Amino acid sequence: MSKFDEMKRIKDEILVLEKSPLFNYRTENKYFPVIGEGSHDSRVMFVGEAPGQNEAKTGKPFCGRAGKILDELLASIGLPRSEVYITNTVKDRPPGNRDPEPVEIEIYSPFLDRQIEIIRPKIIATLGRFSMAYVMKKFELESALQPISKIHGQIFETKVSWGEMKILPLYHPAVAIYNASSLDTLKEDFQRIKEYI
Ligand code: URA
């Protein structure tokens, strides 16, 4: 099956994911699930938390205010958005942008796992503490987990079936909406991605 078809299968499965506690909220509001966007052959994969309202209305990841910051960060390292793959841990919008519940992460993360297998990135940059915790635990880095304020911008290495992969925990771009110094920190941390592109 082609990478495109594998991604399409993921989308089709999520569209009918009635067991998700977010399914009714999505359909009642005529929202879309947000599967992911970008190059299926990218060396760099970004994993955010969950869609916000703009994303659920359009089906596209990071297309609201946090997305503008992400665009600025990508531009700061000369990396076109079309050349990376961007997705989230949870594929449907939690009501009122609340934090994802553990059960939601459990239900949606197998789809993220499959997306990682399809893309086979050299580096996964996690955006925010939920994707950091999920991705680091999945790749046997649980013992290195610390609060994001301690380990943001550090590269962690893991072995995968396609060789070596790095994990780079980053703050969520939304933190920079009201805080210019967080934007500087994010820009600095983004520099670390350059060597993998
Ligand atoms: N925040 C996220 O974590 N993901 C999005 O797609 C948008 C905002």
JSON list of N, CA and C in Angstrom, two decimals, residues 69 72-73 173 175-177 179-188:
[
{"chain": "A", "resi": 69, "resn": "ILE", "atom": "N", "xyz": [2.65, 31.27, 14.67]},
{"chain": "A", "resi": 69, "resn": "ILE", "atom": "CA", "xyz": [3.95, 31.22, 15.36]},
{"chain": "A", "resi": 69, "resn": "ILE", "atom": "C", "xyz": [4.78, 30.07, 14.78]},
{"chain": "A", "resi": 72, "resn": "GLU", "atom": "N", "xyz": [6.28, 31.12, 11.65]},
{"chain": "A", "resi": 72, "resn": "GLU", "atom": "CA", "xyz": [7.41, 32.03, 11.87]},
{"chain": "A", "resi": 72, "resn": "GLU", "atom": "C", "xyz": [8.66, 31.26, 12.28]},
{"chain": "A", "resi": 73, "resn": "LEU", "atom": "N", "xyz": [8.46, 30.24, 13.12]},
{"chain": "A", "resi": 73, "resn": "LEU", "atom": "CA", "xyz": [9.60, 29.43, 13.57]},
{"chain": "A", "resi": 73, "resn": "LEU", "atom": "C", "xyz": [10.21, 28.64, 12.41]},
{"chain": "A", "resi": 173, "resn": "PRO", "atom": "N", "xyz": [3.99, 26.19, 20.59]},
{"chain": "A", "resi": 173, "resn": "PRO", "atom": "CA", "xyz": [4.06, 27.56, 20.04]},
{"chain": "A", "resi": 173, "resn": "PRO", "atom": "C", "xyz": [3.03, 28.52, 20.66]},
{"chain": "A", "resi": 175, "resn": "VAL", "atom": "N", "xyz": [2.52, 29.16, 23.62]},
{"chain": "A", "resi": 175, "resn": "VAL", "atom": "CA", "xyz": [3.08, 29.89, 24.78]},
{"chain": "A", "resi": 175, "resn": "VAL", "atom": "C", "xyz": [3.68, 31.23, 24.34]},
{"chain": "A", "resi": 176, "resn": "ALA", "atom": "N", "xyz": [4.02, 31.31, 23.05]},
{"chain": "A", "resi": 176, "resn": "ALA", "atom": "CA", "xyz": [4.67, 32.53, 22.56]},
{"chain": "A", "resi": 176, "resn": "ALA", "atom": "C", "xyz": [3.67, 33.59, 22.11]},
{"chain": "A", "resi": 177, "resn": "ILE", "atom": "N", "xyz": [2.37, 33.26, 22.16]},
{"chain": "A", "resi": 177, "resn": "ILE", "atom": "CA", "xyz": [1.38, 34.24, 21.69]},
{"chain": "A", "resi": 177, "resn": "ILE", "atom": "C", "xyz": [1.45, 35.51, 22.54]},
{"chain": "A", "resi": 179, "resn": "ASN", "atom": "N", "xyz": [3.95, 35.96, 25.00]},
{"chain": "A", "resi": 179, "resn": "ASN", "atom": "CA", "xyz": [5.20, 36.02, 25.74]},
{"chain": "A", "resi": 179, "resn": "ASN", "atom": "C", "xyz": [6.41, 36.02, 24.79]},
{"chain": "A", "resi": 180, "resn": "ALA", "atom": "N", "xyz": [6.96, 37.20, 24.58]},
{"chain": "A", "resi": 180, "resn": "ALA", "atom": "CA", "xyz": [8.03, 37.36, 23.59]},
{"chain": "A", "resi": 180, "resn": "ALA", "atom": "C", "xyz": [9.27, 36.55, 23.96]},
{"chain": "A", "resi": 181, "resn": "SER", "atom": "N", "xyz": [9.55, 36.39, 25.25]},
{"chain": "A", "resi": 181, "resn": "SER", "atom": "CA", "xyz": [10.78, 35.66, 25.61]},
{"chain": "A", "resi": 181, "resn": "SER", "atom": "C", "xyz": [10.62, 34.17, 25.30]},
{"chain": "A", "resi": 182, "resn": "SER", "atom": "N", "xyz": [9.38, 33.66, 25.37]},
{"chain": "A", "resi": 182, "resn": "SER", "atom": "CA", "xyz": [9.18, 32.25, 24.96]},
{"chain": "A", "resi": 182, "resn": "SER", "atom": "C", "xyz": [9.43, 32.09, 23.47]},
{"chain": "A", "resi": 183, "resn": "LEU", "atom": "N", "xyz": [9.10, 33.12, 22.70]},
{"chain": "A", "resi": 183, "resn": "LEU", "atom": "CA", "xyz": [9.35, 33.04, 21.26]},
{"chain": "A", "resi": 183, "resn": "LEU", "atom": "C", "xyz": [10.86, 32.97, 21.01]},
{"chain": "A", "resi": 184, "resn": "ASP", "atom": "N", "xyz": [11.62, 33.75, 21.76]},
{"chain": "A", "resi": 184, "resn": "ASP", "atom": "CA", "xyz": [13.09, 33.69, 21.61]},
{"chain": "A", "resi": 184, "resn": "ASP", "atom": "C", "xyz": [13.60, 32.29, 21.95]},
{"chain": "A", "resi": 185, "resn": "THR", "atom": "N", "xyz": [13.07, 31.73, 23.05]},
{"chain": "A", "resi": 185, "resn": "THR", "atom": "CA", "xyz": [13.50, 30.37, 23.44]},
{"chain": "A", "resi": 185, "resn": "THR", "atom": "C", "xyz": [13.16, 29.37, 22.35]},
{"chain": "A", "resi": 186, "resn": "LEU", "atom": "N", "xyz": [11.93, 29.47, 21.82]},
{"chain": "A", "resi": 186, "resn": "LEU", "atom": "CA", "xyz": [11.52, 28.55, 20.75]},
{"chain": "A", "resi": 186, "resn": "LEU", "atom": "C", "xyz": [12.43, 28.70, 19.53]},
{"chain": "A", "resi": 187, "resn": "LYS", "atom": "N", "xyz": [12.75, 29.94, 19.20]},
{"chain": "A", "resi": 187, "resn": "LYS", "atom": "CA", "xyz": [13.62, 30.18, 18.02]},
{"chain": "A", "resi": 187, "resn": "LYS", "atom": "C", "xyz": [14.99, 29.53, 18.23]},
{"chain": "A", "resi": 188, "resn": "GLU", "atom": "N", "xyz": [15.50, 29.70, 19.43]},
{"chain": "A", "resi": 188, "resn": "GLU", "atom": "CA", "xyz": [16.81, 29.10, 19.75]},
{"chain": "A", "resi": 188, "resn": "GLU", "atom": "C", "xyz": [16.72, 27.58, 19.63]}
]
